[in-house]
């Protein structure tokens, strides 16, 4: 019954397409790539600002104001980098969790084939109980 359905090439193709469509991490991966570029940009700005701080002339009458301003900006860059790195960690963890839980079309296909073999081993009473439960649950979800 299920085996005859599962072994049809169109069913397998449709099943693989449907299962594959359900899990798409491309948005997460795009956001991770974007954040990594932003981190690189912030790190380059941090390095440039550090060099500017080192080049400040101590004899300049506005040295203290310039130094404090640059230190504040440097601190802000560190905070931004840390925040973005944390976002990358969270997004990467979400992506990893999704991939671990991903059910491939092949796994579903193999399960259906195994189910058919198992179903053939059931007694007629057990088959009837299963079909009644399966039908009831399917109808209940449609309501």
PDB file of C-alpha atoms in Angstrom:
ATOM      1  CA  UNK A   1       0.000   0.000   0.000  1.00  0.00           C
ATOM      2  CA  UNK A   2       2.500   2.653   1.120  1.00  0.00           C
ATOM      3  CA  UNK A   3       5.349   0.923  -0.701  1.00  0.00           C
ATOM      4  CA  UNK A   4       3.514   1.175  -4.006  1.00  0.00           C
ATOM      5  CA  UNK A   5       3.039   4.898  -3.427  1.00  0.00           C
ATOM      6  CA  UNK A   6       6.562   5.530  -2.165  1.00  0.00           C
ATOM      7  CA  UNK A   7       8.276   3.722  -5.018  1.00  0.00           C
ATOM      8  CA  UNK A   8       6.709   5.973  -7.637  1.00  0.00           C
ATOM      9  CA  UNK A   9       9.361   8.410  -8.939  1.00  0.00           C
ATOM     10  CA  UNK A  10       6.961  11.381  -8.905  1.00  0.00           C
ATOM     11  CA  UNK A  11       6.127  10.782  -5.236  1.00  0.00           C
ATOM     12  CA  UNK A  12       9.783  10.638  -4.288  1.00  0.00           C
ATOM     13  CA  UNK A  13      10.545  13.812  -6.258  1.00  0.00           C
ATOM     14  CA  UNK A  14       7.594  15.655  -4.713  1.00  0.00           C
ATOM     15  CA  UNK A  15       8.464  14.462  -1.207  1.00  0.00           C
ATOM     16  CA  UNK A  16      12.090  15.568  -1.498  1.00  0.00           C
ATOM     17  CA  UNK A  17      11.011  18.969  -2.814  1.00  0.00           C
ATOM     18  CA  UNK A  18       8.455  19.511  -0.039  1.00  0.00           C
ATOM     19  CA  UNK A  19      10.767  18.443   2.768  1.00  0.00           C
ATOM     20  CA  UNK A  20      13.684  20.410   1.333  1.00  0.00           C
ATOM     21  CA  UNK A  21      11.536  23.553   1.047  1.00  0.00           C
ATOM     22  CA  UNK A  22      10.634  23.530   4.716  1.00  0.00           C
ATOM     23  CA  UNK A  23      14.121  24.248   6.024  1.00  0.00           C
ATOM     24  CA  UNK A  24      15.924  27.222   4.577  1.00  0.00           C
ATOM     25  CA  UNK A  25      18.768  28.791   6.491  1.00  0.00           C
ATOM     26  CA  UNK A  26      19.834  31.129   3.700  1.00  0.00           C
ATOM     27  CA  UNK A  27      18.393  34.209   5.441  1.00  0.00           C
ATOM     28  CA  UNK A  28      20.329  33.409   8.604  1.00  0.00           C
ATOM     29  CA  UNK A  29      23.499  32.751   6.614  1.00  0.00           C
ATOM     30  CA  UNK A  30      23.073  36.029   4.720  1.00  0.00           C
ATOM     31  CA  UNK A  31      22.660  37.930   7.975  1.00  0.00           C
ATOM     32  CA  UNK A  32      25.733  36.212   9.447  1.00  0.00           C
ATOM     33  CA  UNK A  33      27.803  37.174   6.386  1.00  0.00           C
ATOM     34  CA  UNK A  34      26.564  40.767   6.622  1.00  0.00           C
ATOM     35  CA  UNK A  35      27.429  40.972  10.329  1.00  0.00           C
ATOM     36  CA  UNK A  36      30.896  39.525   9.716  1.00  0.00           C
ATOM     37  CA  UNK A  37      31.572  42.235   7.115  1.00  0.00           C
ATOM     38  CA  UNK A  38      30.342  44.861   9.568  1.00  0.00           C
ATOM     39  CA  UNK A  39      32.653  43.442  12.239  1.00  0.00           C
ATOM     40  CA  UNK A  40      35.620  43.676   9.861  1.00  0.00           C
ATOM     41  CA  UNK A  41      34.707  47.271   9.066  1.00  0.00           C
ATOM     42  CA  UNK A  42      34.427  48.174  12.761  1.00  0.00           C
ATOM     43  CA  UNK A  43      37.723  46.454  13.538  1.00  0.00           C
ATOM     44  CA  UNK A  44      39.471  48.421  10.782  1.00  0.00           C
ATOM     45  CA  UNK A  45      37.961  51.644  12.170  1.00  0.00           C
ATOM     46  CA  UNK A  46      39.134  50.639  15.650  1.00  0.00           C
ATOM     47  CA  UNK A  47      42.684  50.123  14.405  1.00  0.00           C
ATOM     48  CA  UNK A  48      42.706  53.459  12.555  1.00  0.00           C
ATOM     49  CA  UNK A  49      41.380  55.267  15.608  1.00  0.00           C
ATOM     50  CA  UNK A  50      44.030  53.626  17.775  1.00  0.00           C
ATOM     51  CA  UNK A  51      46.708  54.939  15.415  1.00  0.00           C
ATOM     52  CA  UNK A  52      45.146  58.423  15.539  1.00  0.00           C
ATOM     53  CA  UNK A  53      45.224  58.337  19.341  1.00  0.00           C
ATOM     54  CA  UNK A  54      48.907  57.365  19.213  1.00  0.00           C
ATOM     55  CA  UNK A  55      49.638  60.293  16.872  1.00  0.00           C
ATOM     56  CA  UNK A  56      48.037  62.936  19.064  1.00  0.00           C
ATOM     57  CA  UNK A  57      50.384  65.766  19.945  1.00  0.00           C
ATOM     58  CA  UNK A  58      50.617  66.055  23.716  1.00  0.00           C
ATOM     59  CA  UNK A  59      51.604  69.683  23.418  1.00  0.00           C
ATOM     60  CA  UNK A  60      48.308  70.530  21.685  1.00  0.00           C
ATOM     61  CA  UNK A  61      46.189  72.652  24.021  1.00  0.00           C
ATOM     62  CA  UNK A  62      43.126  70.524  23.096  1.00  0.00           C
ATOM     63  CA  UNK A  63      44.964  67.234  23.645  1.00  0.00           C
ATOM     64  CA  UNK A  64      42.824  66.127  26.611  1.00  0.00           C
ATOM     65  CA  UNK A  65      39.538  66.870  24.814  1.00  0.00           C
ATOM     66  CA  UNK A  66      40.673  65.102  21.643  1.00  0.00           C
ATOM     67  CA  UNK A  67      41.995  62.148  23.632  1.00  0.00           C
ATOM     68  CA  UNK A  68      38.768  61.751  25.623  1.00  0.00           C
ATOM     69  CA  UNK A  69      36.675  62.064  22.458  1.00  0.00           C
ATOM     70  CA  UNK A  70      38.729  59.407  20.687  1.00  0.00           C
ATOM     71  CA  UNK A  71      38.690  57.124  23.723  1.00  0.00           C
ATOM     72  CA  UNK A  72      34.884  57.396  23.828  1.00  0.00           C
ATOM     73  CA  UNK A  73      34.658  56.523  20.144  1.00  0.00           C
ATOM     74  CA  UNK A  74      37.091  53.640  20.619  1.00  0.00           C
ATOM     75  CA  UNK A  75      35.023  52.298  23.515  1.00  0.00           C
ATOM     76  CA  UNK A  76      31.874  52.530  21.353  1.00  0.00           C
ATOM     77  CA  UNK A  77      33.608  50.549  18.582  1.00  0.00           C
ATOM     78  CA  UNK A  78      34.527  47.813  21.083  1.00  0.00           C
ATOM     79  CA  UNK A  79      30.926  47.672  22.281  1.00  0.00           C
ATOM     80  CA  UNK A  80      29.595  47.502  18.711  1.00  0.00           C
ATOM     81  CA  UNK A  81      32.028  44.735  17.765  1.00  0.00           C
ATOM     82  CA  UNK A  82      31.131  42.732  20.868  1.00  0.00           C
ATOM     83  CA  UNK A  83      27.403  43.144  20.193  1.00  0.00           C
ATOM     84  CA  UNK A  84      27.766  42.034  16.568  1.00  0.00           C
ATOM     85  CA  UNK A  85      29.930  39.052  17.515  1.00  0.00           C
ATOM     86  CA  UNK A  86      27.260  37.983  19.998  1.00  0.00           C
ATOM     87  CA  UNK A  87      24.605  38.251  17.277  1.00  0.00           C
ATOM     88  CA  UNK A  88      26.763  36.102  14.994  1.00  0.00           C
ATOM     89  CA  UNK A  89      27.123  33.491  17.756  1.00  0.00           C
ATOM     90  CA  UNK A  90      23.348  33.417  18.322  1.00  0.00           C
ATOM     91  CA  UNK A  91      22.546  33.211  14.596  1.00  0.00           C
ATOM     92  CA  UNK A  92      25.172  30.513  14.065  1.00  0.00           C
ATOM     93  CA  UNK A  93      23.732  28.530  16.961  1.00  0.00           C
ATOM     94  CA  UNK A  94      20.228  28.841  15.469  1.00  0.00           C
ATOM     95  CA  UNK A  95      21.541  27.706  12.079  1.00  0.00           C
ATOM     96  CA  UNK A  96      23.338  24.748  13.652  1.00  0.00           C
ATOM     97  CA  UNK A  97      20.214  23.750  15.607  1.00  0.00           C
ATOM     98  CA  UNK A  98      18.074  23.927  12.477  1.00  0.00           C
ATOM     99  CA  UNK A  99      20.538  21.798  10.537  1.00  0.00           C
ATOM    100  CA  UNK A 100      20.681  19.219  13.348  1.00  0.00           C
ATOM    101  CA  UNK A 101      16.909  18.944  13.395  1.00  0.00           C
ATOM    102  CA  UNK A 102      16.568  18.919   9.640  1.00  0.00           C
ATOM    103  CA  UNK A 103      14.773  15.906   8.279  1.00  0.00           C
ATOM    104  CA  UNK A 104      16.007  15.153   4.846  1.00  0.00           C
ATOM    105  CA  UNK A 105      13.796  13.881   2.063  1.00  0.00           C
ATOM    106  CA  UNK A 106      15.906  10.733   2.054  1.00  0.00           C
ATOM    107  CA  UNK A 107      15.175  10.093   5.747  1.00  0.00           C
ATOM    108  CA  UNK A 108      11.421  10.501   5.217  1.00  0.00           C
ATOM    109  CA  UNK A 109      11.548   8.313   2.134  1.00  0.00           C
ATOM    110  CA  UNK A 110      13.444   5.573   4.008  1.00  0.00           C
ATOM    111  CA  UNK A 111      11.009   5.826   6.926  1.00  0.00           C
ATOM    112  CA  UNK A 112       8.032   5.342   4.614  1.00  0.00           C
ATOM    113  CA  UNK A 113       9.658   2.303   3.038  1.00  0.00           C
ATOM    114  CA  UNK A 114      10.396   0.826   6.472  1.00  0.00           C
ATOM    115  CA  UNK A 115       6.882   1.658   7.657  1.00  0.00           C
ATOM    116  CA  UNK A 116       5.375  -0.307   4.794  1.00  0.00           C
ATOM    117  CA  UNK A 117       7.472  -3.352   5.724  1.00  0.00           C
ATOM    118  CA  UNK A 118       6.448  -2.970   9.368  1.00  0.00           C
ATOM    119  CA  UNK A 119       2.781  -2.496   8.454  1.00  0.00           C
ATOM    120  CA  UNK A 120       2.818  -5.785   6.528  1.00  0.00           C
ATOM    121  CA  UNK A 121       3.882  -7.545   9.739  1.00  0.00           C
ATOM    122  CA  UNK A 122       0.909  -6.234  11.741  1.00  0.00           C
ATOM    123  CA  UNK A 123      -2.073  -8.419  12.403  1.00  0.00           C
ATOM    124  CA  UNK A 124      -5.347  -7.500  10.720  1.00  0.00           C
ATOM    125  CA  UNK A 125      -6.712  -6.150  14.013  1.00  0.00           C
ATOM    126  CA  UNK A 126      -3.642  -3.947  14.533  1.00  0.00           C
ATOM    127  CA  UNK A 127      -3.873  -2.720  10.944  1.00  0.00           C
ATOM    128  CA  UNK A 128      -7.513  -1.784  11.501  1.00  0.00           C
ATOM    129  CA  UNK A 129      -6.680   0.024  14.767  1.00  0.00           C
ATOM    130  CA  UNK A 130      -3.897   1.938  13.069  1.00  0.00           C
ATOM    131  CA  UNK A 131      -6.044   2.967  10.120  1.00  0.00           C
ATOM    132  CA  UNK A 132      -8.891   4.056  12.395  1.00  0.00           C
ATOM    133  CA  UNK A 133      -6.533   6.146  14.527  1.00  0.00           C
ATOM    134  CA  UNK A 134      -4.755   7.564  11.479  1.00  0.00           C
ATOM    135  CA  UNK A 135      -8.049   8.423   9.779  1.00  0.00           C
ATOM    136  CA  UNK A 136      -9.486   9.947  12.959  1.00  0.00           C
ATOM    137  CA  UNK A 137      -6.387  12.092  13.532  1.00  0.00           C
ATOM    138  CA  UNK A 138      -6.373  13.224   9.891  1.00  0.00           C
ATOM    139  CA  UNK A 139     -10.061  14.185  10.016  1.00  0.00           C
ATOM    140  CA  UNK A 140      -9.621  15.911  13.360  1.00  0.00           C
ATOM    141  CA  UNK A 141      -6.840  18.126  11.947  1.00  0.00           C
ATOM    142  CA  UNK A 142      -8.952  19.116   8.953  1.00  0.00           C
ATOM    143  CA  UNK A 143     -11.723  20.435  11.187  1.00  0.00           C
TER     144      UNK A 143
END
